[in-house]
Short mmCIF file of C-alpha atoms in Angstrom, two decimals:
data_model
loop_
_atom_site.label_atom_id
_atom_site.label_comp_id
_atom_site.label_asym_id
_atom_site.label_seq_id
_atom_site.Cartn_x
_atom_site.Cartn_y
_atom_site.Cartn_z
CA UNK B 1 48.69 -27.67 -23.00
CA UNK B 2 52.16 -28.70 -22.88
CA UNK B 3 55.44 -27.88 -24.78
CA UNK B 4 58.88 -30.51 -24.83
CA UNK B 5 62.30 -29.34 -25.58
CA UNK B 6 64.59 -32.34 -26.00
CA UNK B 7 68.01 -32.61 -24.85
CA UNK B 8 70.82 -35.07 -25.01
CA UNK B 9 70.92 -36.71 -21.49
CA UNK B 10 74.08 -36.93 -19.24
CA UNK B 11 75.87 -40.49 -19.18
CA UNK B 12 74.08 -42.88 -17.73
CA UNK B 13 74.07 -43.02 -13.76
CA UNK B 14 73.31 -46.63 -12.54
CA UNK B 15 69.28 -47.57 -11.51
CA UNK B 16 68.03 -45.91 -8.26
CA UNK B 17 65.91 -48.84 -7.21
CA UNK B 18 68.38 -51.36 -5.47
CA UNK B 19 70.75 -51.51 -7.83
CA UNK B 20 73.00 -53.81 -5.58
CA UNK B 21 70.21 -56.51 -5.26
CA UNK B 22 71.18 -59.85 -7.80
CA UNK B 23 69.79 -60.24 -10.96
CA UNK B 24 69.46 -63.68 -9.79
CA UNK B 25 66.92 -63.27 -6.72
CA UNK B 26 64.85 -61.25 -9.77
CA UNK B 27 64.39 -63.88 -12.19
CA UNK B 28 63.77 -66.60 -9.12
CA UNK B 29 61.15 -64.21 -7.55
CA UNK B 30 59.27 -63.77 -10.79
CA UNK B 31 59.86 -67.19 -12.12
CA UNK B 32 57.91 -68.51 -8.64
CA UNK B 33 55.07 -65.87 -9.33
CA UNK B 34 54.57 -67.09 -13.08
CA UNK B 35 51.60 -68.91 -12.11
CA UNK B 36 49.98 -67.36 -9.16
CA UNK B 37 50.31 -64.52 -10.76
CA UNK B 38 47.96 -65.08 -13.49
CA UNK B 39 44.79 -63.11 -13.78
CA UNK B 40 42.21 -64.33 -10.94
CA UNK B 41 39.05 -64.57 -13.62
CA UNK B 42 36.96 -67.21 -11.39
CA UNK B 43 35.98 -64.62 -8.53
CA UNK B 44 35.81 -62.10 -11.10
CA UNK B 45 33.52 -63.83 -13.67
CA UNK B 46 31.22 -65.17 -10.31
CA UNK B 47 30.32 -61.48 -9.92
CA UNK B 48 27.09 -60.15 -10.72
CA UNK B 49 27.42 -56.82 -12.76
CA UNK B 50 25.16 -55.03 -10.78
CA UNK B 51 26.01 -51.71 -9.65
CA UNK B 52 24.14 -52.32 -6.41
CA UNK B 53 26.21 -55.09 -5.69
CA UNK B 54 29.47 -53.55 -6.64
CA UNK B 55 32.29 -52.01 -4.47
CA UNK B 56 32.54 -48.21 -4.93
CA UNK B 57 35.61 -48.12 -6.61
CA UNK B 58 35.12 -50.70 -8.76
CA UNK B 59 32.06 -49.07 -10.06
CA UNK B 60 34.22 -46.14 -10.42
CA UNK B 61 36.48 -47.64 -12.34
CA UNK B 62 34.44 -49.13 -14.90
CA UNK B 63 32.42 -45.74 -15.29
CA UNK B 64 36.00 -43.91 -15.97
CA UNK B 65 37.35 -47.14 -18.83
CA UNK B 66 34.46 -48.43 -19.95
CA UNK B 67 34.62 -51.75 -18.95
CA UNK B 68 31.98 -54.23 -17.11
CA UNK B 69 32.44 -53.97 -13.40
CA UNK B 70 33.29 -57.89 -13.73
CA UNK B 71 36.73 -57.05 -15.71
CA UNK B 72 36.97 -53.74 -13.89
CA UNK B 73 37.13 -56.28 -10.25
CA UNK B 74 39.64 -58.48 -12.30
CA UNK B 75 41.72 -55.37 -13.48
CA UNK B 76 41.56 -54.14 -9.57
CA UNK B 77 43.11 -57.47 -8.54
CA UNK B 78 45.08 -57.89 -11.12
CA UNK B 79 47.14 -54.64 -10.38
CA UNK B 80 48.94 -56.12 -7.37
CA UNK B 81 50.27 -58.81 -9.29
CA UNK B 82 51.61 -57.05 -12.10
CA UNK B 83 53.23 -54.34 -9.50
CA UNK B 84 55.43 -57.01 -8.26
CA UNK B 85 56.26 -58.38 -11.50
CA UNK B 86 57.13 -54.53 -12.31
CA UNK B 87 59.14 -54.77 -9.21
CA UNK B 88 61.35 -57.75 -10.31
CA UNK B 89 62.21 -55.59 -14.11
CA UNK B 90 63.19 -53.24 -12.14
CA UNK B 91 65.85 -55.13 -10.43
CA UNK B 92 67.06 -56.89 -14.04
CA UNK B 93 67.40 -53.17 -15.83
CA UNK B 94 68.52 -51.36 -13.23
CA UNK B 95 71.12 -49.61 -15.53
CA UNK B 96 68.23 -49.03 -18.19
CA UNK B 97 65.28 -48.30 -16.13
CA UNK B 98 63.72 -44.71 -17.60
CA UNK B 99 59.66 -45.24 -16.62
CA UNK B 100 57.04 -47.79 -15.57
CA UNK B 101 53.09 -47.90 -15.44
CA UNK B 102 49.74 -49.48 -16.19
CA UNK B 103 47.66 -48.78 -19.27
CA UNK B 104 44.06 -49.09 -18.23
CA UNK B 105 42.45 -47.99 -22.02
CA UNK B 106 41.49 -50.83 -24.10
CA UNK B 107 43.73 -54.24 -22.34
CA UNK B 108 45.36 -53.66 -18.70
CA UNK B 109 49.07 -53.35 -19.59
CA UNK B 110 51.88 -53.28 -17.28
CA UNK B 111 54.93 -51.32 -19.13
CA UNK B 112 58.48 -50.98 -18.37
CA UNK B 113 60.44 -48.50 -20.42
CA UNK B 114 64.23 -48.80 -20.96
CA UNK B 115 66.81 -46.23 -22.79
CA UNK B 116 68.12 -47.09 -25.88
CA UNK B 117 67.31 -49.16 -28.94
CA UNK B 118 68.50 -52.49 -27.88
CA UNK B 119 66.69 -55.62 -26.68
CA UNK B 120 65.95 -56.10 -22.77
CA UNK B 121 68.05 -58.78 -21.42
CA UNK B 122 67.15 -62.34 -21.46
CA UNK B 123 65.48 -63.01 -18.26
CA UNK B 124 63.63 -59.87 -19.10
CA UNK B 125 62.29 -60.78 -22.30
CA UNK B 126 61.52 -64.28 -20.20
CA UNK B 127 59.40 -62.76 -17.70
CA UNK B 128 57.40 -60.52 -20.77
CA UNK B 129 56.67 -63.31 -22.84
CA UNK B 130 55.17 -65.51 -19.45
CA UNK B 131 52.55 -62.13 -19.31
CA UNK B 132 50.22 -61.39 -22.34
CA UNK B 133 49.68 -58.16 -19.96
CA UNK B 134 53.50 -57.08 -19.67
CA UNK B 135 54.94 -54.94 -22.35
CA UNK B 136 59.08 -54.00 -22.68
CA UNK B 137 59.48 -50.61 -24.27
CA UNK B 138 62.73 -48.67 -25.83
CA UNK B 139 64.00 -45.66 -26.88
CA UNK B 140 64.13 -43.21 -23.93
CA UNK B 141 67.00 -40.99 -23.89
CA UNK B 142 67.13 -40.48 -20.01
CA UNK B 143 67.45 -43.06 -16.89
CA UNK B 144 65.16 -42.35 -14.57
CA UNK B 145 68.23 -41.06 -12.43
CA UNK B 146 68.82 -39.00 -14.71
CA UNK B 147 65.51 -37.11 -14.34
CA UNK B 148 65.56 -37.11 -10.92
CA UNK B 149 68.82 -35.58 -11.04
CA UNK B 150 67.95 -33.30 -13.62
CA UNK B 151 64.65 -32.42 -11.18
CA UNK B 152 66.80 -31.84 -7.85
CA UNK B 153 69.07 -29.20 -9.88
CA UNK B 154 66.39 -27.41 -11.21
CA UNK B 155 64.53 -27.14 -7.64
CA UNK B 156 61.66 -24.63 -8.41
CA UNK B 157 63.78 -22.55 -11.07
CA UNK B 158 66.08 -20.92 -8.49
CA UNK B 159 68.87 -21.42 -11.15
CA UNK B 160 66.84 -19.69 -13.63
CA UNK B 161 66.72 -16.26 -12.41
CA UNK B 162 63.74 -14.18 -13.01
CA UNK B 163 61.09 -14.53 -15.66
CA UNK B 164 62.53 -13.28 -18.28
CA UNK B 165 65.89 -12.75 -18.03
CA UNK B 166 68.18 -15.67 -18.29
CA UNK B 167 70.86 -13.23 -16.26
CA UNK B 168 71.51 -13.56 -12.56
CA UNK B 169 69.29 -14.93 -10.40
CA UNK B 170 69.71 -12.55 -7.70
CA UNK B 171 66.55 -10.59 -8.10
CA UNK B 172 63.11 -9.98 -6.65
CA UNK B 173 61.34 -11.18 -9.15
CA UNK B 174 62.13 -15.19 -9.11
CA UNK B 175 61.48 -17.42 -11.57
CA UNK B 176 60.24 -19.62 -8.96
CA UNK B 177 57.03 -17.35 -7.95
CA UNK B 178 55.61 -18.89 -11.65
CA UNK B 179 56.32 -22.56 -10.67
CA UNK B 180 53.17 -24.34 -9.19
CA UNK B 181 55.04 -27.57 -9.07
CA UNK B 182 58.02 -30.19 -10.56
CA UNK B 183 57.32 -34.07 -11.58
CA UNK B 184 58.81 -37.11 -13.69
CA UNK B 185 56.48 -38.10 -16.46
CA UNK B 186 57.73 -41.54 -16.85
CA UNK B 187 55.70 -42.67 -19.98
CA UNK B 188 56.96 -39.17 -21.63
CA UNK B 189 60.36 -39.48 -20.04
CA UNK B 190 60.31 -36.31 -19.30
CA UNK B 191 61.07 -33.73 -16.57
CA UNK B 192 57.37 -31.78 -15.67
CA UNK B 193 57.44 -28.01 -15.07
CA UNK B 194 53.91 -26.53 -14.03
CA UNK B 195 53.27 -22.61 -14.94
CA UNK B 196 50.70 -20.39 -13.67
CA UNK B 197 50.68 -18.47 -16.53
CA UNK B 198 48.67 -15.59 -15.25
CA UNK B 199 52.36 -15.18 -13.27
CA UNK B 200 54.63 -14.48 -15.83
CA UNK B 201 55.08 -11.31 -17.84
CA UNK B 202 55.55 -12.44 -21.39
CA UNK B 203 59.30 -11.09 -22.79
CA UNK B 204 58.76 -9.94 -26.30
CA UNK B 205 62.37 -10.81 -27.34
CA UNK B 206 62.18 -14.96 -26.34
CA UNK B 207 58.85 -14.90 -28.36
CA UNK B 208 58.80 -16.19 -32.22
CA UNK B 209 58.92 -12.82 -34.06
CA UNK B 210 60.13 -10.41 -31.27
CA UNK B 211 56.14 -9.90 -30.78
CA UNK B 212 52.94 -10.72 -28.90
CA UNK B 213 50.09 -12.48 -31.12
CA UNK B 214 47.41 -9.49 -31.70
CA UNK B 215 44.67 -10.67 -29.64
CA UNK B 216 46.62 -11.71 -26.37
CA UNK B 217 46.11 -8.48 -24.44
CA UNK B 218 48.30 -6.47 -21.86
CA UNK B 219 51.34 -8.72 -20.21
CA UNK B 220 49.80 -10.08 -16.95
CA UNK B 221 46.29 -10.71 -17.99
CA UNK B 222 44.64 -13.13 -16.15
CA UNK B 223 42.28 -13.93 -18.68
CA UNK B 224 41.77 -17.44 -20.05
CA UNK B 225 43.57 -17.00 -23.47
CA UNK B 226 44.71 -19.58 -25.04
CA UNK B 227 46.56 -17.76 -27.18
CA UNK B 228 48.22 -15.97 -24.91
CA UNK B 229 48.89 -19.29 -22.60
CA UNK B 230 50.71 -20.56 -25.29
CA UNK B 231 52.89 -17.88 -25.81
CA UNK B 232 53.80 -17.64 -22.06
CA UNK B 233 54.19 -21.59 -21.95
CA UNK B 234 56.92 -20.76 -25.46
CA UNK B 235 58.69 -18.32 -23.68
CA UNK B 236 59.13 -20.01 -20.61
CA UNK B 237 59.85 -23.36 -22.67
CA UNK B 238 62.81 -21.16 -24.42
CA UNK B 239 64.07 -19.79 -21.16
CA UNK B 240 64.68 -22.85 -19.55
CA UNK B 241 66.14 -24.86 -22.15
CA UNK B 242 69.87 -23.76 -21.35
CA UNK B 243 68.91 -24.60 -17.66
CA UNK B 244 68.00 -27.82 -18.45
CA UNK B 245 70.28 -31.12 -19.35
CA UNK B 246 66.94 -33.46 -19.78
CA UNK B 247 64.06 -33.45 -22.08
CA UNK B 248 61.26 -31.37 -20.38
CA UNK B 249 57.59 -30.63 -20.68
CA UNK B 250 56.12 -27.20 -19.51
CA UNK B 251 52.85 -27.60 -18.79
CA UNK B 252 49.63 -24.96 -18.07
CA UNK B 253 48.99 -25.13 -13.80
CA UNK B 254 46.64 -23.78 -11.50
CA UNK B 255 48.01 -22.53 -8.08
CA UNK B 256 48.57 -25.53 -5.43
CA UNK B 257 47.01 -24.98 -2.43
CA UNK B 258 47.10 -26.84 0.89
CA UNK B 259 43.33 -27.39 1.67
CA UNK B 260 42.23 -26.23 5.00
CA UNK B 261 38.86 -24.89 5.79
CA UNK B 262 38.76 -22.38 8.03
CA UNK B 263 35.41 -22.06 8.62
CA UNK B 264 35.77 -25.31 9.91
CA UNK B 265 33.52 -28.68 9.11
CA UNK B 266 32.99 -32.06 10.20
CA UNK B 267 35.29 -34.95 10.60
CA UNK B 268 38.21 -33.37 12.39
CA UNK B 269 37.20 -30.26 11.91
CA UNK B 270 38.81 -28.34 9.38
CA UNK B 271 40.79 -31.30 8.13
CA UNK B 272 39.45 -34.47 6.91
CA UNK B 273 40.72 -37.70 9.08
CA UNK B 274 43.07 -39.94 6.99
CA UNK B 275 43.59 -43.83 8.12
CA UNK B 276 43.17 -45.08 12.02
CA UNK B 277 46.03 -46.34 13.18
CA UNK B 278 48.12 -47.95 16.10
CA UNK B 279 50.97 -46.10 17.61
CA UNK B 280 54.26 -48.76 17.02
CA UNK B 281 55.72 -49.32 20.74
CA UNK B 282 52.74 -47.93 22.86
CA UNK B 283 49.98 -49.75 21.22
CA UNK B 284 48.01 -46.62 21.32
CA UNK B 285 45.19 -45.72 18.92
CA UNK B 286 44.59 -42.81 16.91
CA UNK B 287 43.67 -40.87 13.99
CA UNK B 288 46.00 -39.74 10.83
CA UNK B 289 45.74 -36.58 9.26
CA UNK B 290 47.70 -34.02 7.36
CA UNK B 291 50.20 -32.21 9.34
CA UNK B 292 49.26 -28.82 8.00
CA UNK B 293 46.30 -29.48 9.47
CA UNK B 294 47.58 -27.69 12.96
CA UNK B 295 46.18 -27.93 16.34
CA UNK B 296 46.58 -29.07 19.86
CA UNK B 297 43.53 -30.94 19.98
CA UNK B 298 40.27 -31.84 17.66
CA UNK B 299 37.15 -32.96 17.47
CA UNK B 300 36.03 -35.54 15.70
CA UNK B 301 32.44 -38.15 15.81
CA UNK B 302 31.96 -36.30 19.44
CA UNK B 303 35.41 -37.24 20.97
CA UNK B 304 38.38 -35.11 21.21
CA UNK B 305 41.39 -36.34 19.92
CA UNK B 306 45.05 -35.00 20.76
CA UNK B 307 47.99 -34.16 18.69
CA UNK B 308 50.81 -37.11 19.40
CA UNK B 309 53.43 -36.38 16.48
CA UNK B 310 53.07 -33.60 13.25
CA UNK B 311 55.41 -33.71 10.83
CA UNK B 312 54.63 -30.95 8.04
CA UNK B 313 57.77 -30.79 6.12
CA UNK B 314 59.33 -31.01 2.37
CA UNK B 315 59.28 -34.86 2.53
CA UNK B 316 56.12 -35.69 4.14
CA UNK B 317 52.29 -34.14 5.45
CA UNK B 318 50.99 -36.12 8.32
CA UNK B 319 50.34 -36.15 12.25
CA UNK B 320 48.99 -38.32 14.48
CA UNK B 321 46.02 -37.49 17.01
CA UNK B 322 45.48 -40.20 19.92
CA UNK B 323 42.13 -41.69 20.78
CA UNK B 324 41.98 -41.08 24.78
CA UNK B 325 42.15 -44.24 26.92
CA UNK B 326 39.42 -45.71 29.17
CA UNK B 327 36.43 -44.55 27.82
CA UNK B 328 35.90 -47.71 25.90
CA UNK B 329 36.78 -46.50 22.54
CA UNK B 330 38.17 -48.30 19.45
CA UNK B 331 39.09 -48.42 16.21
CA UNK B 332 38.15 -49.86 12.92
CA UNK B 333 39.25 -50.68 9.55
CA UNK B 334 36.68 -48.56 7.40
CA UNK B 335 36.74 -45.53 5.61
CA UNK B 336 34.15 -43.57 4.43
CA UNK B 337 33.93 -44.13 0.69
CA UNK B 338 30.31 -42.14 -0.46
CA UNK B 339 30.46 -40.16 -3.52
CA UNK B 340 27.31 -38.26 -2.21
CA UNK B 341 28.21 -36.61 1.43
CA UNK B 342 24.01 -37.11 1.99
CA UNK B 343 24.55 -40.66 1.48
CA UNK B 344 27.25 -42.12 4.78
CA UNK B 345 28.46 -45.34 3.11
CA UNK B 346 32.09 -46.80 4.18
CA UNK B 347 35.04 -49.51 2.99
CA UNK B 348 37.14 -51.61 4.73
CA UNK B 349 40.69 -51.18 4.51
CA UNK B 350 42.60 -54.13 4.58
CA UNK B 351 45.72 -53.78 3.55
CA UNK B 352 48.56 -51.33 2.84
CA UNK B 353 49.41 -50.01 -0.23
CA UNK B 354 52.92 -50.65 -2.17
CA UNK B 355 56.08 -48.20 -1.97
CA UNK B 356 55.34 -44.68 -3.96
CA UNK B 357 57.55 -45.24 -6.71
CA UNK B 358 55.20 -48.29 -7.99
CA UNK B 359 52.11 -46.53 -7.47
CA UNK B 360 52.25 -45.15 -11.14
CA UNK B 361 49.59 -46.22 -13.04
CA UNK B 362 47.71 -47.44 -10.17
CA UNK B 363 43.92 -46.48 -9.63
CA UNK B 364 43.12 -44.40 -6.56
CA UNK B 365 40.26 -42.81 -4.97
CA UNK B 366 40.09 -40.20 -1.98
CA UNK B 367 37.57 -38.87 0.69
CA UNK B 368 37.45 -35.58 1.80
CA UNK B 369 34.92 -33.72 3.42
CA UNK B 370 33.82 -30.92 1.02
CA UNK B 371 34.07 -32.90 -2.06
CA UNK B 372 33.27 -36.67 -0.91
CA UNK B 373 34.39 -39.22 -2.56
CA UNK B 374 36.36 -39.32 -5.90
CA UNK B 375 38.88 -41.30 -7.93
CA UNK B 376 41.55 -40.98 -10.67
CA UNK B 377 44.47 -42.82 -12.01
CA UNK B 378 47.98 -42.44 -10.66
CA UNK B 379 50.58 -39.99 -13.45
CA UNK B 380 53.63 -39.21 -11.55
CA UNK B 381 55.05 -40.68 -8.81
CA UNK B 382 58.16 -37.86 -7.98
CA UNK B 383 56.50 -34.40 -7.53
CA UNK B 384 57.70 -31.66 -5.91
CA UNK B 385 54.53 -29.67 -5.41
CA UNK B 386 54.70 -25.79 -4.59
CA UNK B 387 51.98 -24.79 -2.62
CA UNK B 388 52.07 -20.73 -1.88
CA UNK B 389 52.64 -21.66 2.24
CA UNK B 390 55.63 -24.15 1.13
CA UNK B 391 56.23 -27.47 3.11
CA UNK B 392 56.33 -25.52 6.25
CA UNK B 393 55.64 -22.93 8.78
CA UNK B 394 58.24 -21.47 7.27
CA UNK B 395 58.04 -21.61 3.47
CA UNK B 396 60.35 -24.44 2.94
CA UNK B 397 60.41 -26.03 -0.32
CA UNK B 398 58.98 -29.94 -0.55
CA UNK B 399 61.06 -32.47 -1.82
CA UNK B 400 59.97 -34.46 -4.99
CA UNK B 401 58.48 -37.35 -2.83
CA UNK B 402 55.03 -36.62 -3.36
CA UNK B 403 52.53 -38.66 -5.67
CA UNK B 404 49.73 -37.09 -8.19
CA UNK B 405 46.71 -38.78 -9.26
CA UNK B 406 43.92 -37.34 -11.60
CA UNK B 407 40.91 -38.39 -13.67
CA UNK B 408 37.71 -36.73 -15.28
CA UNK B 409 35.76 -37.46 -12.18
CA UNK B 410 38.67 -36.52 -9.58
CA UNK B 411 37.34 -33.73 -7.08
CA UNK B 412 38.96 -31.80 -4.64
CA UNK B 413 38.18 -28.72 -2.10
CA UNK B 414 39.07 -27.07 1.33
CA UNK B 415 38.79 -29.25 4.03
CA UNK B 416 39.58 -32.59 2.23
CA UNK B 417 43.44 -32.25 3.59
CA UNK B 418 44.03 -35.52 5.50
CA UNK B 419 41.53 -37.61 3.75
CA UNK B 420 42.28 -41.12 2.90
CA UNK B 421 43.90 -41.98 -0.43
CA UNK B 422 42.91 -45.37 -1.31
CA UNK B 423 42.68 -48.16 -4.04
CA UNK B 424 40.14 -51.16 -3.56
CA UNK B 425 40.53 -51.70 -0.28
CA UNK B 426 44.28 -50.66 0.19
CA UNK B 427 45.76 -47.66 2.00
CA UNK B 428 47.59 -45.52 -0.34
CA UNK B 429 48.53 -42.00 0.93
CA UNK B 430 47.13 -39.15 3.22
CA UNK B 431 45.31 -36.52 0.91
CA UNK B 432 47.36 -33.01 1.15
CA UNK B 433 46.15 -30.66 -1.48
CA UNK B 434 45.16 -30.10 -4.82
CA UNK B 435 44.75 -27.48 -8.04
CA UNK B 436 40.67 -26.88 -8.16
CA UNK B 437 41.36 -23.12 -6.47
CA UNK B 438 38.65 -24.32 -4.02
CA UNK B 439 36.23 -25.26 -6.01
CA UNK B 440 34.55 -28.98 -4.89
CA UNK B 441 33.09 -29.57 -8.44
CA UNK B 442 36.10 -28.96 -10.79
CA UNK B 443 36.59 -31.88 -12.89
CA UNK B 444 39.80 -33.43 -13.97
CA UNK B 445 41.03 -31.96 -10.60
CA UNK B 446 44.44 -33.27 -9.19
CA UNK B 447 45.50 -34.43 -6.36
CA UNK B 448 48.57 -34.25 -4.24
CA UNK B 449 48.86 -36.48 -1.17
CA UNK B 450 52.12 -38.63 1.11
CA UNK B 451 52.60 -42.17 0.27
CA UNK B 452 50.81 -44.17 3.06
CA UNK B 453 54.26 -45.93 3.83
CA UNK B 454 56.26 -43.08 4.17
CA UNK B 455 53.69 -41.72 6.51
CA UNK B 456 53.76 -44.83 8.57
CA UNK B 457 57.60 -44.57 9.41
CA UNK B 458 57.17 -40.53 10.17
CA UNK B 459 54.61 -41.19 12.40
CA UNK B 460 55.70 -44.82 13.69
CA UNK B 461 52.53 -46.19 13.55
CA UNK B 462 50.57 -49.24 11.20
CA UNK B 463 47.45 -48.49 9.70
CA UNK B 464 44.36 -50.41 10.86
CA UNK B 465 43.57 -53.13 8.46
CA UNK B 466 40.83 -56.03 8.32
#
């Protein structure tokens, strides 16, 4: 359930993705991929589609679009390709860029969306018209500077004041305590406000009429109502609009919760490991997993491991546990990868996933160990999730440099923090929380976890690959 309220965006800002880089290294760099980049059907049309024979995710993947898992394999390696043609648009409407993606219903379509009316430049409309599967869209209103801008002044509503009164903002009651998280839609081109409705008191005079609809019940229920989310979502919608210089969507949230089992599990123990990796300098081994996921030492498959590096902050949720030396262990490039926990099963990794900001659209799965394995499609690239505990010991608010994936089959619970976030058989993030309020078997659950390259310079270490 979602509401927009459309403003006129500020002046155009300039592109934030390399902005300085020549138009000219663009058009060669995509000009040289026109034919390797074309769909790789042999390998694709070799494969038997037989689910026994199938990799995991590709199964999953033609389950979730209703495709053969012989076009779901091609779509899987097609993706790459069309990310760094996506890359190279980038660079030639830097000054126009507003959103980017994949469609995955019906054809695979790689989209670029630019602001205004007119045509995409000429090396643009080149590039499109080499790809039957690359689309140029118009019409946003707002750069995607603009909405990042637009996203770092709103922060979690501190500007708002409290719910319900558009007044100061020095109060007890913040705006901010209703705010489960902030993201960029770019196909909507949009700024993304989450609500836990069953947080906000409902102001009678910012609702249509002055008055409550007669079957919403007392202000503060915490019943599902649709009715009376719909209301709260209106109110909210009409509160922030003079906050806000962007078009925005307010959306219906569930609480975001870092997921940590207490009670503790396997794997690392309350956490779920993430990626193996190889400490950059020292050549030492160890184990990722999320930083919340505190503690001097763990155990995981019989060995304990030791904290290195931890970096639980608003940009990034990772640490680092070494392998100990001289007791002839080592490390490997699999994951486990089983939708059933009875049922061990594993996937090599072998390679490492692209920069967050072109993971929209993408395909991902993750592990954890209360809900196994699960997978979704990647919707928004730039959140700023807002978990009750913050980014930090001490409450800190995170940064919008997290990405969000979700899907009818996505799962999620305590004890999955750390888990690997994968595609195919890249690396794509380390798993940090999610909305399913604990509950392993929610569907369309989603998922909140660090981009796996922005966890690799934190923790100055390379994942393991093949």
């Amino acid at each position: 359930m979602g509401h927009r309220h459309p403003h006129r965006p500020q002046a155009a800002s300039g592109g934030p993705l390399g902005r300085g880089a020549r138009q000219l290294l663009a058009v060669l760099v995509a000009a040289a991929a026109l034919g390797a980049l074309l769909p790789t059907a042999a390998h694709a049309a070799s494969a038997p589609d037989d689910e026994s024979a199938t990799h995991p995710v590709v199964a999953s993947y033609a389950s979730d679009y209703s495709v053969t898992y012989a076009e779901a394999q091609r779509r899987l390696e097609r993706i790459p390709q069309l990310q760094e043609i996506i890359a190279s648009l980038h660079e030639l409407e830097a000054d126009r860029l507003a959103g980017w993606g994949l469609d995955h219903r019906g054809a695979l379509t790689a989209w670029v969306l630019l602001t205004g009316h007119q045509p995409p430049s000429s090396p643009t409309a080149a590039i499109a018209a080499a790809h039957a599967d690359v689309e140029i869209r118009t019409g946003a209103a707002s750069t995607f500077a603009q909405l990042v801008a637009a996203q770092d002044r709103f922060g979690f509503g501190e500007v708002v004041g409290p719910v319900g009164n558009t007044g100061a903002v020095d109060s007890d009651a913040a705006f901010s305590d209703a705010v489960t998280h902030t993201g960029i839609d770019l196909r909507a081109n949009a700024l993304e406000i989450g609500i836990h409705t069953a947080n906000v008191p409902i102001a009678p005079s910012v609702t249509p009429g002055g008055e409550l609809p007669d079957d919403v019940g007392p202000v503060g229920s915490t019943g599902e109502n649709s009715q009376r989310d719909a209301a709260v979502l209106r109110s909210v919608r009409v509160l922030l609009a003079p906050h806000i210089d962007v078009s925005f969507d307010v959306v219906s949230s569930e609480p975001l919760v870092d997921e940590v089992a207490f009670e503790g599990g396997r794997s690392m123990g309350t956490c779920t490991s993430g990626f193996t990796a190889i400490q950059n300098g020292t050549g030492r081994q160890g184990i990722i997993t999320a930083g919340h996921c505190r503690g001097r030492s763990r155990q995981t498959q019989g060995v304990t491991v030791a904290e290195d590096v931890r970096h639980w902050h608003r940009f990034v949720d990772a640490a680092l546990y070494l392998i100990p030396q001289g007791q002839n262990h080592s490390v490997t490039h699999r994951i486990r990868c089983n939708t059933d926990l009875l049922r061990p099963e594993t996937c090599a990794i072998l390679s490492i996933g692209p920069n967050r900001l072109q993971m929209n659209g993408h395909y991902v799965c993750h592990f954890g160990i209360g809900s196994a394995a699960s997978c979704g499609t990647v919707d928004n690239v730039s959140v700023r999730p807002n978990p009750s505990s913050g980014c930090d010991v001490n409450g800190t608010s995170c940064a919008a440099v997290f990405v969000r994936a979700t899907g009818p089959d996505m799962r999620s619970c305590s004890g999955d923090s750390g888990g690997p976030v994968y595609s195919y058989s890249a690396a794509y993030g380390i798993h940090k929380g999610s909305n399913s309020g604990n509950n392993c078997d929610r569907p369309n659950t989603k998922i909140y976890f660090s981009a796996i390259r922005r966890v690799q310079n934190y923790l100055d270490v390379s994942v393991v690959t093949g």
